[in-house]
């Protein structure tokens, strides 16, 4: 039995304590720092500080809280720009929220973005944000980390561990900042801190890149899976 993320923990705590932890992997050759044309193509200013969130528009992702945090962020950092990639049933209401809060000019809804273009999006971003109330693993966290972005994430148990945290405990960690779930003000302040302190952002982004290459690249995950099959084959022999 193999699993990853919170599913692995649940299975180990239940019927199969021998469950193998085989993490999902990401393509660290695709998701990496690189020159990207997306800023020019989208008409974003050179001094725009881009915060990105790639997620389906559904309740568990809590875009509403992120938009409120961004409204507060713009008061602190007027050049901040929020870029949302994805689609879903709540997109229309989130657009209305942007208009009502007076931030529509600073928020871009990109819709569904081709997979390789997501890598280009991360490459022009300054910060990756995850506002979810629950995440079982989070590919978008790993993709942003592989792109050397610092991460501001809610305390969804598993995601904080990816950036060096202890699970549900808020606070600054090697790869970013963990904030309480549903808490707009702490998220706004965390985003402002990392957008203002370029050295802290660079350091955390570099830590994230090293972490993903070491522990979550495709070759690493494939190697762990191969080891499981080899151990089974030897047992059969």
Tab-separated table of C-alpha atoms in Angstrom:
chain	number	residue	atom	x	y	z
A	1	UNK	CA	0.000	0.000	0.000
A	2	UNK	CA	1.353	3.410	-0.952
A	3	UNK	CA	-0.015	6.920	-0.386
A	4	UNK	CA	1.070	10.515	0.081
A	5	UNK	CA	0.179	13.571	2.123
A	6	UNK	CA	-2.648	13.443	4.633
A	7	UNK	CA	-3.993	10.263	3.013
A	8	UNK	CA	-0.785	8.469	3.951
A	9	UNK	CA	-1.166	9.593	7.563
A	10	UNK	CA	-4.777	8.425	7.714
A	11	UNK	CA	-3.954	5.024	6.243
A	12	UNK	CA	-0.994	4.541	8.589
A	13	UNK	CA	-3.127	5.484	11.585
A	14	UNK	CA	-5.808	3.023	10.515
A	15	UNK	CA	-5.746	-0.341	8.779
A	16	UNK	CA	-2.227	-0.226	7.275
A	17	UNK	CA	0.538	1.163	9.519
A	18	UNK	CA	2.975	-0.307	6.974
A	19	UNK	CA	1.772	2.089	4.242
A	20	UNK	CA	4.693	3.413	2.198
A	21	UNK	CA	5.098	7.177	1.976
A	22	UNK	CA	5.614	7.813	-1.754
A	23	UNK	CA	5.209	11.535	-2.303
A	24	UNK	CA	3.697	12.980	-5.444
A	25	UNK	CA	6.420	14.458	-7.617
A	26	UNK	CA	6.712	17.518	-9.839
A	27	UNK	CA	8.817	18.253	-12.896
A	28	UNK	CA	11.658	20.353	-11.490
A	29	UNK	CA	13.038	20.950	-14.991
A	30	UNK	CA	9.776	22.583	-16.074
A	31	UNK	CA	9.045	24.357	-12.801
A	32	UNK	CA	12.202	26.343	-12.199
A	33	UNK	CA	13.350	29.964	-12.297
A	34	UNK	CA	13.559	31.044	-15.937
A	35	UNK	CA	12.944	33.978	-18.262
A	36	UNK	CA	9.238	34.243	-18.991
A	37	UNK	CA	7.353	36.447	-21.486
A	38	UNK	CA	4.160	36.449	-19.431
A	39	UNK	CA	4.643	39.796	-17.685
A	40	UNK	CA	5.027	41.551	-21.036
A	41	UNK	CA	2.189	39.595	-22.651
A	42	UNK	CA	-0.217	40.438	-19.837
A	43	UNK	CA	0.804	44.086	-19.736
A	44	UNK	CA	1.900	43.958	-16.110
A	45	UNK	CA	4.190	46.789	-15.046
A	46	UNK	CA	7.838	46.109	-14.292
A	47	UNK	CA	7.338	47.193	-10.690
A	48	UNK	CA	4.182	45.126	-10.111
A	49	UNK	CA	4.748	42.735	-7.214
A	50	UNK	CA	2.903	39.633	-8.326
A	51	UNK	CA	1.173	37.282	-5.912
A	52	UNK	CA	-0.122	34.117	-7.558
A	53	UNK	CA	-2.692	31.510	-6.523
A	54	UNK	CA	-3.420	28.579	-8.831
A	55	UNK	CA	-6.620	26.858	-7.732
A	56	UNK	CA	-10.128	25.902	-8.719
A	57	UNK	CA	-12.757	28.408	-7.585
A	58	UNK	CA	-14.486	26.329	-4.942
A	59	UNK	CA	-15.260	26.948	-1.290
A	60	UNK	CA	-12.406	24.916	0.201
A	61	UNK	CA	-9.813	27.133	-1.536
A	62	UNK	CA	-11.234	30.210	0.252
A	63	UNK	CA	-10.519	32.769	-2.449
A	64	UNK	CA	-12.819	35.135	-0.557
A	65	UNK	CA	-10.404	35.349	2.368
A	66	UNK	CA	-7.466	35.820	0.002
A	67	UNK	CA	-9.238	38.712	-1.728
A	68	UNK	CA	-9.903	40.386	1.622
A	69	UNK	CA	-6.237	39.876	2.568
A	70	UNK	CA	-5.194	41.330	-0.769
A	71	UNK	CA	-7.448	44.365	-0.244
A	72	UNK	CA	-5.540	45.037	2.956
A	73	UNK	CA	-2.226	44.297	1.242
A	74	UNK	CA	-2.826	46.942	-1.430
A	75	UNK	CA	-3.106	49.558	1.326
A	76	UNK	CA	0.389	48.544	2.461
A	77	UNK	CA	1.890	47.773	-0.962
A	78	UNK	CA	0.069	49.660	-3.754
A	79	UNK	CA	2.097	47.916	-6.501
A	80	UNK	CA	0.901	44.474	-5.398
A	81	UNK	CA	-0.987	42.523	-8.063
A	82	UNK	CA	-2.943	39.313	-7.444
A	83	UNK	CA	-3.062	36.773	-10.279
A	84	UNK	CA	-5.600	33.956	-10.037
A	85	UNK	CA	-5.371	30.974	-12.384
A	86	UNK	CA	-8.164	28.435	-12.607
A	87	UNK	CA	-11.917	28.248	-13.053
A	88	UNK	CA	-14.876	27.002	-11.063
A	89	UNK	CA	-18.376	27.720	-9.772
A	90	UNK	CA	-17.344	30.596	-7.485
A	91	UNK	CA	-15.407	32.606	-10.057
A	92	UNK	CA	-18.305	34.960	-10.783
A	93	UNK	CA	-18.861	35.775	-7.111
A	94	UNK	CA	-15.136	36.378	-6.633
A	95	UNK	CA	-15.145	38.847	-9.505
A	96	UNK	CA	-18.069	40.649	-7.853
A	97	UNK	CA	-16.185	40.715	-4.563
A	98	UNK	CA	-13.206	42.346	-6.296
A	99	UNK	CA	-15.447	45.028	-7.741
A	100	UNK	CA	-17.184	45.643	-4.409
A	101	UNK	CA	-13.842	45.959	-2.610
A	102	UNK	CA	-12.370	48.296	-5.204
A	103	UNK	CA	-9.477	46.009	-6.140
A	104	UNK	CA	-10.616	44.789	-9.558
A	105	UNK	CA	-7.884	46.763	-11.333
A	106	UNK	CA	-5.215	44.952	-9.277
A	107	UNK	CA	-6.599	41.391	-9.648
A	108	UNK	CA	-6.265	39.307	-12.813
A	109	UNK	CA	-8.415	36.246	-13.521
A	110	UNK	CA	-6.535	34.135	-16.066
A	111	UNK	CA	-8.995	31.239	-16.279
A	112	UNK	CA	-7.674	27.817	-17.205
A	113	UNK	CA	-3.959	28.071	-17.984
A	114	UNK	CA	-2.141	25.410	-20.061
A	115	UNK	CA	0.163	23.349	-17.875
A	116	UNK	CA	3.424	24.645	-19.321
A	117	UNK	CA	2.180	28.216	-19.079
A	118	UNK	CA	1.654	27.720	-15.356
A	119	UNK	CA	5.432	27.355	-15.101
A	120	UNK	CA	5.787	30.695	-16.925
A	121	UNK	CA	3.341	32.257	-14.462
A	122	UNK	CA	5.346	31.160	-11.459
A	123	UNK	CA	8.511	32.412	-13.149
A	124	UNK	CA	7.243	36.016	-13.216
A	125	UNK	CA	5.705	35.916	-9.728
A	126	UNK	CA	7.196	37.283	-6.522
A	127	UNK	CA	5.141	35.222	-4.107
A	128	UNK	CA	2.970	32.103	-4.032
A	129	UNK	CA	-0.122	32.238	-1.806
A	130	UNK	CA	-2.404	29.412	-0.699
A	131	UNK	CA	-5.534	30.413	1.220
A	132	UNK	CA	-7.188	26.988	1.396
A	133	UNK	CA	-9.087	25.651	4.383
A	134	UNK	CA	-7.938	22.125	3.475
A	135	UNK	CA	-5.242	20.592	1.281
A	136	UNK	CA	-4.484	16.876	1.142
A	137	UNK	CA	-1.119	17.412	-0.557
A	138	UNK	CA	-0.955	20.480	-2.892
A	139	UNK	CA	0.826	20.225	-6.205
A	140	UNK	CA	0.633	24.005	-6.546
A	141	UNK	CA	2.697	24.423	-3.408
A	142	UNK	CA	5.410	22.176	-4.847
A	143	UNK	CA	5.285	23.813	-8.276
A	144	UNK	CA	5.713	27.265	-6.768
A	145	UNK	CA	8.460	26.005	-4.477
A	146	UNK	CA	10.291	24.410	-7.411
A	147	UNK	CA	10.085	27.812	-9.108
A	148	UNK	CA	11.982	29.291	-6.124
A	149	UNK	CA	9.023	31.257	-4.784
A	150	UNK	CA	8.455	31.896	-1.079
A	151	UNK	CA	5.065	30.689	0.127
A	152	UNK	CA	2.422	32.197	2.374
A	153	UNK	CA	0.047	29.379	3.271
A	154	UNK	CA	-2.746	28.684	5.692
A	155	UNK	CA	-2.184	26.127	8.444
A	156	UNK	CA	-3.645	23.170	6.565
A	157	UNK	CA	-1.487	20.575	8.321
A	158	UNK	CA	0.338	19.101	5.325
A	159	UNK	CA	1.325	22.189	3.301
A	160	UNK	CA	3.205	23.800	6.214
A	161	UNK	CA	5.375	20.680	6.499
A	162	UNK	CA	6.434	21.136	2.871
A	163	UNK	CA	8.006	24.506	3.699
A	164	UNK	CA	9.627	23.409	6.932
A	165	UNK	CA	6.779	23.910	9.381
A	166	UNK	CA	5.323	21.554	11.945
A	167	UNK	CA	1.811	21.190	10.582
A	168	UNK	CA	-0.960	23.379	11.942
A	169	UNK	CA	1.266	25.845	13.847
A	170	UNK	CA	1.353	29.376	12.352
A	171	UNK	CA	4.595	31.309	12.105
A	172	UNK	CA	7.630	31.990	9.960
A	173	UNK	CA	9.321	28.868	8.571
A	174	UNK	CA	12.315	28.288	6.255
A	175	UNK	CA	10.225	28.348	3.061
A	176	UNK	CA	7.714	31.053	3.915
A	177	UNK	CA	5.086	32.002	6.468
A	178	UNK	CA	2.180	29.923	7.808
A	179	UNK	CA	-0.943	31.850	8.866
A	180	UNK	CA	-4.128	30.681	10.606
A	181	UNK	CA	-6.894	29.394	8.359
A	182	UNK	CA	-9.457	32.026	7.456
A	183	UNK	CA	-7.344	34.872	8.856
A	184	UNK	CA	-7.123	37.711	6.325
A	185	UNK	CA	-5.073	40.188	8.360
A	186	UNK	CA	-2.209	37.788	9.189
A	187	UNK	CA	-2.097	36.726	5.535
A	188	UNK	CA	-1.955	40.350	4.384
A	189	UNK	CA	0.856	41.122	6.805
A	190	UNK	CA	2.803	38.002	5.812
A	191	UNK	CA	2.506	38.850	2.114
A	192	UNK	CA	3.563	42.449	2.770
A	193	UNK	CA	6.627	41.300	4.710
A	194	UNK	CA	7.859	39.017	1.937
A	195	UNK	CA	7.146	41.554	-0.802
A	196	UNK	CA	9.084	44.212	1.097
A	197	UNK	CA	12.035	42.106	2.233
A	198	UNK	CA	13.553	40.867	-1.015
A	199	UNK	CA	16.422	39.098	0.729
A	200	UNK	CA	14.088	37.116	2.994
A	201	UNK	CA	11.960	36.229	-0.024
A	202	UNK	CA	15.021	35.159	-2.026
A	203	UNK	CA	16.346	33.056	0.842
A	204	UNK	CA	13.038	31.294	1.424
A	205	UNK	CA	12.536	30.725	-2.295
A	206	UNK	CA	15.990	29.184	-2.609
A	207	UNK	CA	15.253	26.887	0.352
A	208	UNK	CA	12.010	25.812	-1.324
A	209	UNK	CA	13.731	25.034	-4.617
A	210	UNK	CA	16.357	22.890	-2.880
A	211	UNK	CA	13.700	21.099	-0.847
A	212	UNK	CA	11.639	20.115	-3.879
A	213	UNK	CA	14.623	19.023	-5.978
A	214	UNK	CA	15.852	16.903	-3.080
A	215	UNK	CA	12.567	15.372	-1.927
A	216	UNK	CA	9.793	15.842	-4.495
A	217	UNK	CA	11.201	15.682	-8.013
A	218	UNK	CA	9.922	13.049	-10.418
A	219	UNK	CA	13.166	11.076	-10.244
A	220	UNK	CA	13.083	11.029	-6.454
A	221	UNK	CA	9.480	9.847	-6.280
A	222	UNK	CA	10.067	7.266	-9.024
A	223	UNK	CA	13.114	5.979	-7.163
A	224	UNK	CA	11.106	5.495	-3.975
A	225	UNK	CA	8.412	3.629	-5.892
A	226	UNK	CA	11.005	1.464	-7.620
A	227	UNK	CA	12.477	0.551	-4.226
A	228	UNK	CA	9.064	-0.675	-3.066
A	229	UNK	CA	8.654	-2.897	-6.139
A	230	UNK	CA	12.205	-4.239	-5.791
A	231	UNK	CA	11.625	-5.098	-2.141
A	232	UNK	CA	8.427	-6.942	-3.101
A	233	UNK	CA	10.193	-8.790	-5.901
A	234	UNK	CA	12.979	-9.881	-3.577
A	235	UNK	CA	10.403	-11.046	-1.061
A	236	UNK	CA	8.729	-13.195	-3.719
A	237	UNK	CA	12.064	-14.680	-4.736
